[in-house]
């Protein structure tokens, strides 16, 4: 991402989470009342002018909303399960405009740490202030590519993180934007601040050796590259369990977004996500 500019992809996903409100109640599986505050002024204007039908005509719009519904629901469920099991610490690594700390009542007694690039974090804090929303999150500014990740555990501890209590790390929509050294350093950092019983919930792009990138994924790749946030990283799902095991995590669950969409959404909405979409949501436990 660009050093001086808040992440545009963070804006896109937050807007898509918020625009889930345009779906009928009986279909919607996730809600984000804060997402639209981060949308572009063009999108906000269309909403203000009550012209959501125009929005619905934007290319890929329905698919994008459906995709974010599925991803948000799976990760919100990971949060609920973690809290139900007694967890009370969540780290949003590359938090972007994720407002779980504000929007999930399940987190009322938990501490949420948001780690992100200063440009994105600054924009988030400014936007929340503008709309009069006070987040209980604790902010830690970080550039994953340039700042030593082995300092993260200490920095979190300074913000109040208890290394001896289980932590759920949500690494949502981030791994694909990082270089291999940043991925390795981030996983080592997560392992360092996560005691046994901690969890890592993440999204990733599947990259299978010898398999051609699908047209659907190439379209997304072109769109994010155009705004200066190109995809850089992915895992082969077959190799992920061993990869994580070597780094102190046991893979507990791994599902492709299209597969999850067909389990969670009505077929007409699920079908807007191409079967060839390469995105996955995975859950791993600290061993
Ligand atoms: C697609 S957004 C996802 C945001 C959020 N997790 C969500 O799902 O709504 C990618 C996030 O990764 C962060 N990011 C990307 N590269 C980064 C870097 N080198 N250092 C810190 N944060 C970075 C961006 O600031 C942005 O918040």
Coordinates of C-alpha atoms and ligand atoms in Angstrom, one line a residue:
X1 CA 0.0 0.0 0.0
X2 CA 1.0 3.6 -0.4
X3 CA 2.8 5.2 2.5
X4 CA 0.8 8.4 2.8
X5 CA -2.7 7.1 1.7
X6 CA -5.3 5.2 3.7
X7 CA -5.9 1.8 2.2
X8 CA -8.4 1.9 -0.7
X9 CA -9.1 -1.8 -0.4
X10 CA -10.0 -1.2 3.3
X11 CA -12.5 1.4 2.1
X12 CA -14.0 -1.0 -0.5
X13 CA -14.5 -3.9 1.9
X14 CA -15.9 -1.7 4.7
X15 CA -18.3 -0.2 2.2
X16 CA -19.4 -3.6 0.9
X17 CA -20.0 -4.8 4.5
X18 CA -22.1 -1.7 5.2
X19 CA -24.0 -2.0 1.9
X20 CA -25.2 -5.5 3.0
X21 CA -28.0 -3.4 4.5
X22 CA -29.5 -3.3 1.0
X23 CA -30.2 -7.0 1.2
X24 CA -33.5 -8.3 2.4
X25 CA -33.6 -9.2 6.1
X26 CA -34.2 -12.9 5.5
X27 CA -31.1 -13.1 3.4
X28 CA -28.6 -10.9 5.3
X29 CA -26.2 -12.8 7.5
X30 CA -24.0 -10.0 8.7
X31 CA -24.5 -6.3 9.5
X32 CA -22.0 -3.4 9.8
X33 CA -23.8 -0.1 10.6
X34 CA -20.4 1.7 10.4
X35 CA -19.2 0.4 7.0
X36 CA -20.8 3.0 4.8
X37 CA -19.1 5.9 6.7
X38 CA -15.9 4.7 5.0
X39 CA -17.4 4.5 1.5
X40 CA -16.5 6.9 -1.3
X41 CA -18.5 10.2 -1.5
X42 CA -20.0 8.9 -4.7
X43 CA -21.4 5.8 -3.0
X44 CA -22.6 7.9 -0.1
X45 CA -24.3 10.4 -2.4
X46 CA -26.2 7.6 -4.1
X47 CA -27.4 6.3 -0.8
X48 CA -28.3 9.8 0.5
X49 CA -30.3 10.3 -2.7
X50 CA -32.0 7.0 -2.1
X51 CA -30.8 5.6 -5.3
X52 CA -29.6 2.1 -4.2
X53 CA -30.9 0.7 -7.5
X54 CA -28.2 2.6 -9.2
X55 CA -25.7 1.1 -6.9
X56 CA -27.0 -2.3 -7.6
X57 CA -26.1 -1.7 -11.3
X58 CA -22.4 -1.1 -10.6
X59 CA -20.4 -4.0 -12.2
X60 CA -19.8 -6.8 -9.7
X61 CA -21.8 -5.1 -7.0
X62 CA -24.0 -8.0 -5.9
X63 CA -21.1 -10.4 -6.0
X64 CA -18.9 -8.1 -3.8
X65 CA -21.7 -7.7 -1.2
X66 CA -22.3 -11.4 -1.2
X67 CA -18.6 -12.1 -0.8
X68 CA -18.3 -9.7 2.2
X69 CA -21.5 -11.2 3.8
X70 CA -19.9 -14.6 3.8
X71 CA -16.4 -13.5 5.0
X72 CA -17.9 -11.3 7.7
X73 CA -20.3 -14.0 9.0
X74 CA -17.5 -16.6 9.2
X75 CA -15.2 -14.3 11.1
X76 CA -17.9 -12.9 13.3
X77 CA -18.8 -16.5 14.2
X78 CA -15.1 -17.1 15.1
X79 CA -15.3 -14.2 17.5
X80 CA -18.5 -15.4 19.0
X81 CA -17.1 -18.9 19.5
X82 CA -13.9 -17.6 21.0
X83 CA -15.8 -15.3 23.5
X84 CA -18.2 -18.1 24.4
X85 CA -15.2 -20.3 25.3
X86 CA -14.0 -17.5 27.7
X87 CA -11.7 -15.6 25.5
X88 CA -11.4 -11.8 26.1
X89 CA -8.6 -10.5 23.9
X90 CA -8.8 -9.9 20.1
X91 CA -6.1 -8.5 17.9
X92 CA -7.2 -7.2 14.5
X93 CA -4.0 -7.4 12.5
X94 CA -4.4 -5.0 9.6
X95 CA -7.7 -3.8 11.1
X96 CA -8.6 -1.3 8.4
X97 CA -12.1 0.0 8.9
X98 CA -13.3 -3.2 10.7
X99 CA -15.6 -1.9 13.4
X100 CA -16.1 -5.2 15.3
X101 CA -15.0 -3.5 18.5
X102 CA -18.0 -1.1 18.1
X103 CA -20.6 -3.3 16.4
X104 CA -20.3 -6.7 18.2
X105 CA -22.0 -6.7 21.6
X106 CA -20.3 -10.0 22.2
X107 CA -17.1 -8.1 22.6
X108 CA -18.4 -5.8 25.3
X109 CA -16.2 -7.4 28.0
X110 CA -13.2 -8.1 25.7
X111 CA -10.2 -5.9 24.8
X112 CA -9.7 -5.3 21.1
X113 CA -6.3 -4.2 19.8
X114 CA -6.2 -2.8 16.3
X115 CA -2.9 -3.0 14.5
X116 CA -2.6 -1.2 11.2
X117 CA -0.7 1.1 8.9
X118 CA -0.7 4.7 10.4
X119 CA -2.3 6.2 7.2
X120 CA -5.3 3.8 7.4
X121 CA -5.6 4.0 11.1
X122 CA -5.5 7.8 11.1
X123 CA -8.3 7.9 8.6
X124 CA -10.3 5.5 10.6
X125 CA -10.0 7.4 13.8
X126 CA -10.9 10.7 12.0
X127 CA -14.0 9.2 10.4
X128 CA -15.2 7.7 13.6
X129 CA -14.7 11.0 15.3
X130 CA -16.6 12.8 12.5
X131 CA -19.6 10.5 12.9
X132 CA -19.5 10.7 16.7
X133 CA -18.7 7.0 17.3
X134 CA -16.3 6.3 20.1
X135 CA -14.6 2.9 19.7
X136 CA -13.3 1.1 22.7
X137 CA -10.4 -0.4 20.6
X138 CA -6.8 0.1 21.6
X139 CA -4.8 1.4 18.6
X140 CA -1.3 0.2 17.7
X141 CA 0.2 1.8 14.5
X142 CA 2.5 -0.5 12.4
X143 CA 3.8 -0.9 9.0
X144 CA 4.2 -4.7 8.5
X145 CA 6.8 -4.3 5.8
X146 CA 9.2 -1.9 7.5
X147 CA 8.8 -2.1 11.2
X148 CA 10.4 -5.1 13.1
X149 CA 7.5 -7.5 13.8
X150 CA 9.4 -9.1 16.7
X151 CA 8.7 -5.9 18.6
X152 CA 4.9 -6.3 18.3
X153 CA 4.4 -8.5 21.4
X154 CA 6.1 -5.9 23.6
X155 CA 4.1 -3.1 22.0
X156 CA 0.8 -4.9 22.5
X157 CA 1.9 -5.7 26.1
X158 CA 2.4 -1.9 26.6
X159 CA -1.1 -1.4 25.4
X160 CA -2.4 -3.9 28.0
X161 CA -2.3 -7.2 26.2
X162 CA -1.8 -10.2 28.5
X163 CA 0.4 -12.8 26.9
X164 CA -0.7 -15.5 29.3
X165 CA -4.4 -15.3 28.3
X166 CA -5.7 -16.6 25.0
X167 CA -5.9 -14.2 22.1
X168 CA -7.9 -14.4 18.9
X169 CA -6.1 -12.8 16.0
X170 CA -8.1 -11.8 13.0
X171 CA -6.0 -11.4 9.9
X172 CA -8.7 -10.5 7.5
X173 CA -8.0 -9.3 3.9
X174 CA -4.3 -8.7 4.7
X175 CA -2.2 -11.8 3.8
X176 CA -2.6 -11.3 0.0
X177 CA -1.1 -7.8 0.2
X178 CA 2.1 -8.8 2.0
X179 CA 5.5 -10.0 0.8
X180 CA 6.8 -13.4 2.0
X181 CA 9.2 -11.8 4.6
X182 CA 6.3 -9.8 6.0
X183 CA 4.1 -13.0 6.1
X184 CA 6.8 -14.9 7.9
X185 CA 7.6 -12.1 10.4
X186 CA 3.9 -11.6 11.1
X187 CA 3.2 -15.3 11.8
X188 CA 6.2 -15.4 14.1
X189 CA 4.9 -12.3 15.9
X190 CA 1.4 -13.8 16.2
X191 CA 2.9 -17.0 17.6
X192 CA 5.0 -14.9 20.0
X193 CA 2.1 -13.1 21.6
X194 CA -0.3 -16.0 21.5
X195 CA -0.3 -18.6 24.3
X196 CA -1.7 -22.1 23.9
X197 CA -5.4 -21.9 23.4
X198 CA -5.1 -18.8 21.2
X199 CA -6.6 -18.8 17.7
X200 CA -5.8 -17.3 14.3
X201 CA -8.6 -16.6 11.9
X202 CA -7.5 -15.4 8.5
X203 CA -8.5 -15.0 4.9
X204 CA -6.1 -15.9 2.1
X205 CA -5.9 -16.4 -1.7
X206 CA -5.4 -20.0 -2.8
X207 CA -2.4 -20.4 -5.1
X208 CA -2.2 -23.9 -6.4
X209 CA 1.1 -24.8 -8.3
X210 CA 0.3 -25.5 -11.9
X211 CA -3.2 -24.2 -11.7
X212 CA -4.1 -21.1 -13.8
X213 CA -5.5 -18.1 -12.0
X214 CA -9.2 -17.9 -12.8
X215 CA -10.7 -15.0 -14.8
X216 CA -12.7 -14.0 -11.6
X217 CA -9.5 -13.7 -9.6
X218 CA -7.6 -11.9 -12.4
X219 CA -10.3 -9.3 -12.4
X220 CA -9.9 -8.6 -8.7
X221 CA -6.1 -8.7 -9.0
X222 CA -6.3 -6.1 -11.8
X223 CA -8.6 -3.8 -9.7
X224 CA -6.5 -3.9 -6.6
X225 CA -3.2 -3.5 -8.6
X226 CA -4.7 -0.4 -10.3
X227 CA -5.1 1.4 -6.9
X228 CA -1.6 0.5 -5.8
X229 CA -2.4 -2.5 -3.5
X230 CA -1.4 -5.5 -5.7
X231 CA -1.8 -9.1 -4.5
X232 CA 1.5 -10.6 -3.6
X233 CA 0.9 -13.7 -1.5
X234 CA -1.2 -16.9 -1.4
X235 CA -1.0 -20.4 -0.1
X236 CA -1.7 -23.8 -1.6
X237 CA -4.6 -25.1 0.6
X238 CA -3.2 -28.6 0.4
X239 CA 0.1 -27.3 1.9
X240 CA -1.3 -24.9 4.4
X241 CA -1.7 -27.4 7.4
X242 CA 2.0 -28.4 7.3
X243 CA 3.1 -24.8 6.7
X244 CA 1.2 -23.6 9.7
X245 CA 2.2 -26.6 11.9
X246 CA 5.9 -25.6 11.3
X247 CA 5.0 -22.2 12.7
X248 CA 3.2 -23.3 15.8
X249 CA -0.4 -23.4 14.5
X250 CA -2.8 -26.3 13.8
X251 CA -5.3 -25.7 11.0
X252 CA -8.8 -26.4 12.4
X253 CA -10.9 -25.2 9.5
X254 CA -10.5 -24.0 5.9
X255 CA -13.3 -23.2 3.5
X256 CA -13.3 -21.4 0.1
X257 CA -15.7 -18.4 -0.1
X258 CA -17.8 -19.9 -2.9
X259 CA -18.2 -23.1 -0.9
X260 CA -19.2 -21.2 2.2
X261 CA -21.5 -19.0 0.2
X262 CA -23.5 -22.0 -0.9
X263 CA -23.9 -23.2 2.6
X264 CA -24.9 -19.8 4.0
X265 CA -26.8 -17.8 1.3
X266 CA -29.7 -18.6 -1.0
X267 CA -28.5 -20.0 -4.4
X268 CA -29.2 -16.9 -6.5
X269 CA -27.0 -14.8 -4.2
X270 CA -24.4 -17.5 -3.7
X271 CA -24.1 -17.9 -7.4
X272 CA -23.0 -14.3 -7.9
X273 CA -19.6 -15.4 -6.4
X274 CA -17.8 -17.4 -9.1
X275 CA -17.1 -21.0 -8.2
X276 CA -13.5 -20.2 -9.3
X277 CA -13.0 -17.5 -6.8
X278 CA -9.8 -18.3 -5.0
X279 CA -10.4 -16.7 -1.6
X280 CA -10.5 -18.8 1.6
X281 CA -11.3 -18.3 5.2
X282 CA -9.2 -20.4 7.6
X283 CA -9.1 -20.9 11.4
X284 CA -6.0 -22.2 13.2
X285 CA -5.2 -23.0 16.8
X286 CA -1.9 -22.1 18.6
X287 CA -0.3 -25.4 19.5
Ligands
LIG1 C1 -8.3 -5.0 2.4 S1 -7.8 -4.1 3.8 C2 -8.6 -5.2 5.1 C3 -8.9 -4.4 6.3 C4 -9.8 -5.1 7.3 N1 -9.0 -6.2 7.9 C5 -11.1 -5.6 6.8 O1 -11.2 -6.8 6.4 O2 -12.0 -4.8 6.7 C6 -6.1 -4.4 4.0 C7 -5.5 -3.8 5.3 O3 -4.2 -4.2 5.4 C8 -3.4 -3.1 5.8 N2 -2.1 -3.2 5.3 C9 -1.7 -3.6 4.1 N3 -0.3 -3.5 4.0 C10 0.1 -3.1 5.2 C11 1.4 -2.8 5.8 N4 2.5 -3.0 5.1 N5 1.5 -2.4 7.1 C12 0.3 -2.3 7.8 N6 -0.9 -2.5 7.3 C13 -1.0 -2.9 6.0 C14 -4.1 -1.9 5.2 O4 -3.9 -0.7 5.9 C15 -5.6 -2.3 5.3 O5 -6.2 -1.9 6.5

